[in-house]
Short mmCIF file of C-alpha atoms in Angstrom, two decimals:
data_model
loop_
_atom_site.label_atom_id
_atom_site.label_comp_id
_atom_site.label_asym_id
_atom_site.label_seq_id
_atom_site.Cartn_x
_atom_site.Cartn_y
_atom_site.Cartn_z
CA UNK B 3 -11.69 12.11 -36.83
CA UNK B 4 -8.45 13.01 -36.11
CA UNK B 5 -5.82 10.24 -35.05
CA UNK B 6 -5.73 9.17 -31.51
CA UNK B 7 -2.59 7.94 -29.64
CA UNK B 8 -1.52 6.99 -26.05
CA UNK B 9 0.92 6.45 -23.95
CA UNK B 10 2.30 3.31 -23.23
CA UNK B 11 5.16 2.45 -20.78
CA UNK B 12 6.40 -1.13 -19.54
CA UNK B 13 8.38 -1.90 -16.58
CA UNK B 14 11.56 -0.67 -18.23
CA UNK B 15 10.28 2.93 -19.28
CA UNK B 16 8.79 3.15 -15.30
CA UNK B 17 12.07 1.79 -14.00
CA UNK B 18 13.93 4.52 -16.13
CA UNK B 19 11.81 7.38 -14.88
CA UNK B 20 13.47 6.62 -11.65
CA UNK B 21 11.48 8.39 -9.69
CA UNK B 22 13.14 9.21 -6.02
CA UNK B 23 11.84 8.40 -2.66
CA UNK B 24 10.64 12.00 -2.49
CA UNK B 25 9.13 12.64 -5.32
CA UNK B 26 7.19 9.17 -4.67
CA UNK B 27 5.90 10.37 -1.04
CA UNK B 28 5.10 13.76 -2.61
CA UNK B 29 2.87 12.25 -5.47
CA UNK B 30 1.09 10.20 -3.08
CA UNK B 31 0.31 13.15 -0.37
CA UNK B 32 -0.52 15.77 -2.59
CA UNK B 33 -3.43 12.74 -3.54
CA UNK B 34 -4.68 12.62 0.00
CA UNK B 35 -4.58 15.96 0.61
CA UNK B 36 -6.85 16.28 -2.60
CA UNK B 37 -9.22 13.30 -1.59
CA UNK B 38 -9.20 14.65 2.14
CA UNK B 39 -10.44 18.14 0.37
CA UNK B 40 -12.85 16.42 -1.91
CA UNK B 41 -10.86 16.83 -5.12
CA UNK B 42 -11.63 13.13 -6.11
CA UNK B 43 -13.58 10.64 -6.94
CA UNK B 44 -13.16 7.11 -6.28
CA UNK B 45 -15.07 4.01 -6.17
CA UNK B 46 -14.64 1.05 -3.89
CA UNK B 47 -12.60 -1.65 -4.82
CA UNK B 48 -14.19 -5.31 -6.99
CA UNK B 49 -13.10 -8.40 -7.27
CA UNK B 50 -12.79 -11.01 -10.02
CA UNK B 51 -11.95 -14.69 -8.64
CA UNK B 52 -11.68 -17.40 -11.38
CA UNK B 53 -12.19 -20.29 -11.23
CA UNK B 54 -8.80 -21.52 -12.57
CA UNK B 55 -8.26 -24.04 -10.15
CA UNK B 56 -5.56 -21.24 -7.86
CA UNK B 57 -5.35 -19.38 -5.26
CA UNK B 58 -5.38 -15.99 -6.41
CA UNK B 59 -7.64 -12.90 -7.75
CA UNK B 60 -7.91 -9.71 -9.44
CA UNK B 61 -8.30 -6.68 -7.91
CA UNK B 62 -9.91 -3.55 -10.07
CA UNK B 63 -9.73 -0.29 -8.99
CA UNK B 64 -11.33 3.53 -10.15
CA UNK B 65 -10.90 6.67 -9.70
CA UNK B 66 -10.76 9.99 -10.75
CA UNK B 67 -8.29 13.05 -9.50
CA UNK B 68 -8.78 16.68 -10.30
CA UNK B 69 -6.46 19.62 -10.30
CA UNK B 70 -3.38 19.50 -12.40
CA UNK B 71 -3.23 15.87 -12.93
CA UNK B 72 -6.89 15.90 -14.13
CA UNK B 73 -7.45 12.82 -14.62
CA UNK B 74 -9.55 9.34 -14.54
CA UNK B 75 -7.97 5.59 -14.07
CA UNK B 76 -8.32 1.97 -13.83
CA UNK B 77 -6.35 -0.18 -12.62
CA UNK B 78 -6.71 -4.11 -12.78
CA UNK B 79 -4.42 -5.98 -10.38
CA UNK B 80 -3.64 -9.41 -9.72
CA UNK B 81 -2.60 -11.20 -6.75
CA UNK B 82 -1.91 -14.61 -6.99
CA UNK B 83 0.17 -16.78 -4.20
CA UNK B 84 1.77 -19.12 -5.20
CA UNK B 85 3.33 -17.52 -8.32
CA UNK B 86 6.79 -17.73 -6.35
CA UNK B 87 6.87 -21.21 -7.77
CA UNK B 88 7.02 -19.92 -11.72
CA UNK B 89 9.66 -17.44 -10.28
CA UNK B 90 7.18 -14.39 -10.44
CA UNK B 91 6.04 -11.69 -8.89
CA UNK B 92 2.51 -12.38 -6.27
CA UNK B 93 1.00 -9.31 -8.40
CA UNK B 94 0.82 -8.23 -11.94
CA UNK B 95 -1.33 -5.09 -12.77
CA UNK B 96 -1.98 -2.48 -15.71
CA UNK B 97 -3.20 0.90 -14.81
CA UNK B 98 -5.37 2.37 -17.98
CA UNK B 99 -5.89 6.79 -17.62
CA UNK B 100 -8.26 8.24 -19.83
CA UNK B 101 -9.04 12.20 -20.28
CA UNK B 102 -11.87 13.06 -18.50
CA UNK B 103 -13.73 14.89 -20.59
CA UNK B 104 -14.31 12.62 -23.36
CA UNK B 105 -13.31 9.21 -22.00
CA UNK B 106 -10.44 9.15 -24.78
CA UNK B 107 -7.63 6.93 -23.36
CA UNK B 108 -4.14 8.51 -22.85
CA UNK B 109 -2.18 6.15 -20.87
CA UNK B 110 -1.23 2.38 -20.63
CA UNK B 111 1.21 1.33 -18.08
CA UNK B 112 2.74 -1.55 -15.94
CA UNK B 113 0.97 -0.79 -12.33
CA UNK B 114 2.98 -3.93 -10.41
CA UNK B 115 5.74 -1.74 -9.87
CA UNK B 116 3.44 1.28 -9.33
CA UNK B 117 1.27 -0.57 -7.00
CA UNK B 118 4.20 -1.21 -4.98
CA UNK B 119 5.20 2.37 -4.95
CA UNK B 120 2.30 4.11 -3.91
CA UNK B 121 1.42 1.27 -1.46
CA UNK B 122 4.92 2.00 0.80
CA UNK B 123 3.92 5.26 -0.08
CA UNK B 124 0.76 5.28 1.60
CA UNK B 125 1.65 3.64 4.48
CA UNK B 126 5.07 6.06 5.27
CA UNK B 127 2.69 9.30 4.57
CA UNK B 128 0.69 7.66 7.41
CA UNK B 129 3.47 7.21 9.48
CA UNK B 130 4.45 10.70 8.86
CA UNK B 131 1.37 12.04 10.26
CA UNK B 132 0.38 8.72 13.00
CA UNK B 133 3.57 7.68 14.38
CA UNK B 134 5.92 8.90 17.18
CA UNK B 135 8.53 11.35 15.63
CA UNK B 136 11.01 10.04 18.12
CA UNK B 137 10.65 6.10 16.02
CA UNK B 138 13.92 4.39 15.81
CA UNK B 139 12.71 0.32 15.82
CA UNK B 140 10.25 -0.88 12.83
CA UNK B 141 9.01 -4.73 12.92
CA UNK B 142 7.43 -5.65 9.50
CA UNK B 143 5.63 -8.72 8.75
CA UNK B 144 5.83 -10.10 5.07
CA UNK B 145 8.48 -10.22 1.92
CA UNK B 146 6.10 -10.05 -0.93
CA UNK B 147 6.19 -6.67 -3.82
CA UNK B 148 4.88 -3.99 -1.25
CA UNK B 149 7.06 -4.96 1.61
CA UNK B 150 10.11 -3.74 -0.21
CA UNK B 151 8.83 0.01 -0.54
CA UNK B 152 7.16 0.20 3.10
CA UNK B 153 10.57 -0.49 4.27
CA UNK B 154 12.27 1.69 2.21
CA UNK B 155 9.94 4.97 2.47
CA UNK B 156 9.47 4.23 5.83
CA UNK B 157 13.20 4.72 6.52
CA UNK B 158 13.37 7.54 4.50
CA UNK B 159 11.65 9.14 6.65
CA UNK B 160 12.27 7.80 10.40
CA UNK B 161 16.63 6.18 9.52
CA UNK B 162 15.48 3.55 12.10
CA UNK B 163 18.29 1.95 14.64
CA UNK B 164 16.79 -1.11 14.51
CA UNK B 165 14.71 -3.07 11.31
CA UNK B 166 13.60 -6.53 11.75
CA UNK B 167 11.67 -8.31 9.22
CA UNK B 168 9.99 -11.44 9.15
CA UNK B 169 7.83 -14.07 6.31
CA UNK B 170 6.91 -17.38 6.44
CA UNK B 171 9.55 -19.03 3.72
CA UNK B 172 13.13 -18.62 5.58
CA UNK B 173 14.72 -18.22 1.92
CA UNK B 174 12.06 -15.28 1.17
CA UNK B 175 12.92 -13.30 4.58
CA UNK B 176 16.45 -13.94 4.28
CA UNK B 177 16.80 -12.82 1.08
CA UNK B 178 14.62 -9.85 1.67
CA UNK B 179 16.69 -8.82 4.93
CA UNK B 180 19.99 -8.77 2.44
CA UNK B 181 18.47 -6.82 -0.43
CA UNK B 182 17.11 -4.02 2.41
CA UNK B 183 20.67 -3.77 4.04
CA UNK B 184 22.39 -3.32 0.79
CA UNK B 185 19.94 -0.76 -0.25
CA UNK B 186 19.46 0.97 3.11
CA UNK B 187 23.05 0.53 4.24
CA UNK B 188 22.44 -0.85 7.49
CA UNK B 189 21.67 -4.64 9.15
CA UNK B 190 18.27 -5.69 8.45
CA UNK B 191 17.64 -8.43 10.88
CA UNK B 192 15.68 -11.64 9.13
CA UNK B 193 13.51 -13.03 12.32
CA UNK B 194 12.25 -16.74 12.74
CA UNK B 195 8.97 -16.02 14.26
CA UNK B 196 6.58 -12.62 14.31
CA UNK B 197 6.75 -12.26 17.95
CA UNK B 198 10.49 -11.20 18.20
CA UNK B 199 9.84 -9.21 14.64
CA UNK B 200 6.93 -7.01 16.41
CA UNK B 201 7.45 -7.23 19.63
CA UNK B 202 8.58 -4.02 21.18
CA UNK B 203 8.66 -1.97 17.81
CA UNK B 204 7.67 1.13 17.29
CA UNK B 205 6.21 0.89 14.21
CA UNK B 206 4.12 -2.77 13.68
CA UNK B 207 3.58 -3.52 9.18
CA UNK B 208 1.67 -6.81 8.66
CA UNK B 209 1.92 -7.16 5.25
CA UNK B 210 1.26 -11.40 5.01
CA UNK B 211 -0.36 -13.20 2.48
CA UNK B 212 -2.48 -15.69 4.35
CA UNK B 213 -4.62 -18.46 2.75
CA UNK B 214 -7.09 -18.25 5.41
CA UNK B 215 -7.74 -15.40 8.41
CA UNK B 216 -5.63 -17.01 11.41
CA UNK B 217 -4.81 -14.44 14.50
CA UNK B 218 -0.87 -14.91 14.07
CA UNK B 219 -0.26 -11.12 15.33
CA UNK B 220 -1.00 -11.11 19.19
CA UNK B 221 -2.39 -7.94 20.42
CA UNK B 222 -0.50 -8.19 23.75
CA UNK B 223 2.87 -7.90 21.47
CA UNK B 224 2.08 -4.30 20.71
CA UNK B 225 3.78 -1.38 22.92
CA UNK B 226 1.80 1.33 23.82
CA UNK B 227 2.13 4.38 21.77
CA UNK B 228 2.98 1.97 18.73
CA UNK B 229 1.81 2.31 15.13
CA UNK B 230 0.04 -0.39 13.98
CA UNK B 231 -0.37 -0.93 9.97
CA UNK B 232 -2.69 -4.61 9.27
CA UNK B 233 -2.99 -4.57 6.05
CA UNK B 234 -2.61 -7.95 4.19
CA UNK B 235 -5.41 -9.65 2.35
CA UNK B 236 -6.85 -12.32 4.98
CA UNK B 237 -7.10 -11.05 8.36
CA UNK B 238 -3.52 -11.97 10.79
CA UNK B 239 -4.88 -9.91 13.31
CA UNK B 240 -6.40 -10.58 16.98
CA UNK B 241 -10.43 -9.32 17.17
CA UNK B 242 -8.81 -7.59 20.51
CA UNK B 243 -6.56 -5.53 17.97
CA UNK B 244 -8.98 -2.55 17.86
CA UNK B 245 -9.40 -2.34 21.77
CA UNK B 246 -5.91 -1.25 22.58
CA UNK B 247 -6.35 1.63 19.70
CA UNK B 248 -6.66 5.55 20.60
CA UNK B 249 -7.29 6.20 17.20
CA UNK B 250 -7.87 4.43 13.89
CA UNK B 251 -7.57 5.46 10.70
CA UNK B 252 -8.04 4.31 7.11
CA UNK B 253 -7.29 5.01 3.60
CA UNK B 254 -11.06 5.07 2.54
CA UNK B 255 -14.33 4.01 4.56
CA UNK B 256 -15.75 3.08 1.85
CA UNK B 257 -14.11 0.87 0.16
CA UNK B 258 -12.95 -0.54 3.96
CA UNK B 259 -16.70 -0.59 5.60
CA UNK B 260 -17.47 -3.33 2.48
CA UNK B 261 -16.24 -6.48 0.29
CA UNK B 262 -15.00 -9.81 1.58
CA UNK B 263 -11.22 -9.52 1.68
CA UNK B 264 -9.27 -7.07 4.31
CA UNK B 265 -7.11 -7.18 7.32
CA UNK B 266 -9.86 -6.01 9.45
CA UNK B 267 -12.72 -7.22 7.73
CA UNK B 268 -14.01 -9.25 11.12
CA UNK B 269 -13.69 -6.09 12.78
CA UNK B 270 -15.86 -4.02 10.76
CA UNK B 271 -18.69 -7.24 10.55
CA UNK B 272 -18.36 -7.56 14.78
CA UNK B 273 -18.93 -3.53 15.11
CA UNK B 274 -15.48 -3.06 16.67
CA UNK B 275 -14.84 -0.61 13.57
CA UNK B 276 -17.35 2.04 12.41
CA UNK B 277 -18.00 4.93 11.33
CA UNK B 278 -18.82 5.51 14.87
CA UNK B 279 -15.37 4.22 16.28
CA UNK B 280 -12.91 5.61 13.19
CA UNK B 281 -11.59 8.72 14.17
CA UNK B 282 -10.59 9.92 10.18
CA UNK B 283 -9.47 8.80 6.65
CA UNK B 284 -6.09 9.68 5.94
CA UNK B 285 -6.74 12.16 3.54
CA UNK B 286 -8.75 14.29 6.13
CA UNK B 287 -5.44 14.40 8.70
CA UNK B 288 -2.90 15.18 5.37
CA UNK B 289 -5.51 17.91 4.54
CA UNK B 290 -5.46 19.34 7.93
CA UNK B 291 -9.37 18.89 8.63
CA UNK B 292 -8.77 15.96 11.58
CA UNK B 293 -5.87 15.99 13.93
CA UNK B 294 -3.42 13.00 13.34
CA UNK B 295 -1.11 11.78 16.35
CA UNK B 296 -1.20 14.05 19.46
CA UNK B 297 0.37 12.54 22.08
CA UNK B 298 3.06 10.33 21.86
CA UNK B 299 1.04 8.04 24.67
CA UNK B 300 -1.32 7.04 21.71
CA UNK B 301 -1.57 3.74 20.24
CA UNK B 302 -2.56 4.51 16.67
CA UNK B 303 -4.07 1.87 13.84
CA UNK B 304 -4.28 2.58 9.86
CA UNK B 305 -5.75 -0.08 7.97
CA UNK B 306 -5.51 0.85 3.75
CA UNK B 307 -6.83 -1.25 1.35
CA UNK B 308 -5.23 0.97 -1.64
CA UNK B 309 -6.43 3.71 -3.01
CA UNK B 310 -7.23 3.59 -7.05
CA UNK B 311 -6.50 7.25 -6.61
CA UNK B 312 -2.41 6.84 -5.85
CA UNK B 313 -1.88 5.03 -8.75
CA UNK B 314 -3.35 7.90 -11.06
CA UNK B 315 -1.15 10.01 -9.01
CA UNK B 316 1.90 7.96 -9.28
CA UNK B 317 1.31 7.17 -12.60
CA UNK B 318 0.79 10.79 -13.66
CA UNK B 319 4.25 11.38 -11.87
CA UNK B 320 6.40 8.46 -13.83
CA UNK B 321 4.17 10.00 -17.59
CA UNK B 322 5.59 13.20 -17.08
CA UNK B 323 9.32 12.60 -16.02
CA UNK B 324 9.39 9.96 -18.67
CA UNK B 325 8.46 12.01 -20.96
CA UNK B 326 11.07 14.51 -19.71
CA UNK B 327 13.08 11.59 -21.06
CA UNK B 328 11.97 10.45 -23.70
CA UNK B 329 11.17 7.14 -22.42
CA UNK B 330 7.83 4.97 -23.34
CA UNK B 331 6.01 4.07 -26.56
CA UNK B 332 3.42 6.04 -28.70
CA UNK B 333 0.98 3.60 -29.61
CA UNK B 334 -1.95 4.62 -32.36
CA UNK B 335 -5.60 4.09 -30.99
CA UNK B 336 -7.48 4.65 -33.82
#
């Protein structure tokens, strides 16, 4: 047998790649244009929870993507909540790609910063395609990893007027708020509760960490003709949520429709969200098969749970400009 070697890049060789905010939102579209099409596989999300005497859990994640990238990918992710007090990161994750063809591995790679990435990612390419063009006022709930790039992609896309953010920890939001307004050049406002970060706002990102479901987002707070993105592990929404929605739209039904963590889990188990009542999966709008926002009178939810499938994307972006580079490790396999 011939010798087999991968790939293998840390946080450093993925931080060199720099990859910009474009070439991050294209990654992830050209991915749900591809899964709207069919051009994927991918497998619902499962957990492992130890019993380590924490609150926290791994995620693991699978899919497969065709066309140039061609190729297959786990990802293991974990998301632990109080890891603030060690002075680390919520979420650590690898993401493992193997060929294909003969399940030979190619690729090892940090995936917390990835997983970050492609989840802004995902929820600005929604945006793009469910919110009002005309949005100038964003309210955004949460501080942790992910919170950094919805922001960010988010104004790529929209250079809101107005930015308010909010957590639970006044040192977390604060500090958050700076970092956002020296990166984005303009005031981020840090708020003390979520009603005067949502309230009014054009587009609505819960992105909390809860310990347990509690309804801290009030449906009556949302405008209409908002854009509504629940995503954080335990449920922060009202069960009334889904009522005021024209349309709602997720990343993947099936990965959403099952399991026992999710934003809108008690909306799927009380029949509020269905296959009957979900209007399309993202990937079926970027495609062009379903229509996306068509009014600017509609009051539009996405709920993603992440999609194994943009961090094979991603990831097959950061190989092949760090390679460009020279940047990672060659490591033997056998």
């Amino acid at each position: 047998m011939q010798p087999i070697y991968l790939t293998y890049l840390n946080r450093y060789d993925i931080e060199a790649a720099a990859l910009t905010d474009t070439e991050i939102l294209a990654a992830i579209e050209a991915s749900l244009s591809m899964q709207g099409r069919g051009e994927t596989v991918i497998e619902p999300r499962v957990h492992l929870e130890p019993k380590a005497g924490v609150e926290g859990h791994f995620n693991v994640l699978r899919g497969w993507i065709g066309g140039d990238i061609d190729s297959a990918g786990v990802k293991v992710v974990g998301d632990f909540v109080d890891n603030y007090k060690q002075g680390l990161p919520s979420e650590f994750g690898i993401l493992n790609l193997f060929d294909p063809r003969t399940g030979m591995p190619t690729a090892i790679m940090d995936a917390s910063g990835i997983t970050d990435m492609r989840t802004g990612a995902v929820t600005a390419v929604g945006a793009k395609y469910l919110a009002r063009k005309g949005s100038k006022a964003l309210g955004h709930i949460g501080a942790r990893g992910t919170a950094y790039w919805n922001v960010r992609l988010l104004d790529s896309l929209f250079d809101f007027e107005t930015i308010r953010v909010h957590s639970r920890r006044p040192e977390s939001r604060n500090a958050f708020a700076e970092k956002l307004s020296r990166d984005l050049g303009k005031e981020v406002i840090a708020t003390k509760d979520w009603r005067s970060c949502v309230e009014d706002a054009d587009i609505v990102v819960e992105a909390s960490r809860l310990s347990a479901p509690q309804p801290m987002l009030k449906t009556e707070w949302i405008k209409p003709g908002a854009f509504v993105v629940p995503y954080g592990t335990m449920s922060a929404v009202e069960l009334s949520l889904t009522d005021i929605m024209s349309k709602m739209v997720v990343d993947d039904w099936g990965q959403c429709k099952g399991g026992k963590f999710g934003s809108l889990r008690a909306h799927v188990e009380a029949g509020k969200l269905s296959e009957a009542t979900l209007h399309a999966e993202l990937g079926q709008i970027v495609a062009g098969l379903k229509p996306g926002r068509e009014k600017d009178s509609e009051t539009i939810l996405f709920w993603h749970r992440g999609l194994s499938l943009s961090d094979i994307a991603l990831g097959h972006a950061i190989l092949k400009k760090a390679a460009g580079m020279g940047a990672g490790h060659r490591l033997r396999y056998a």
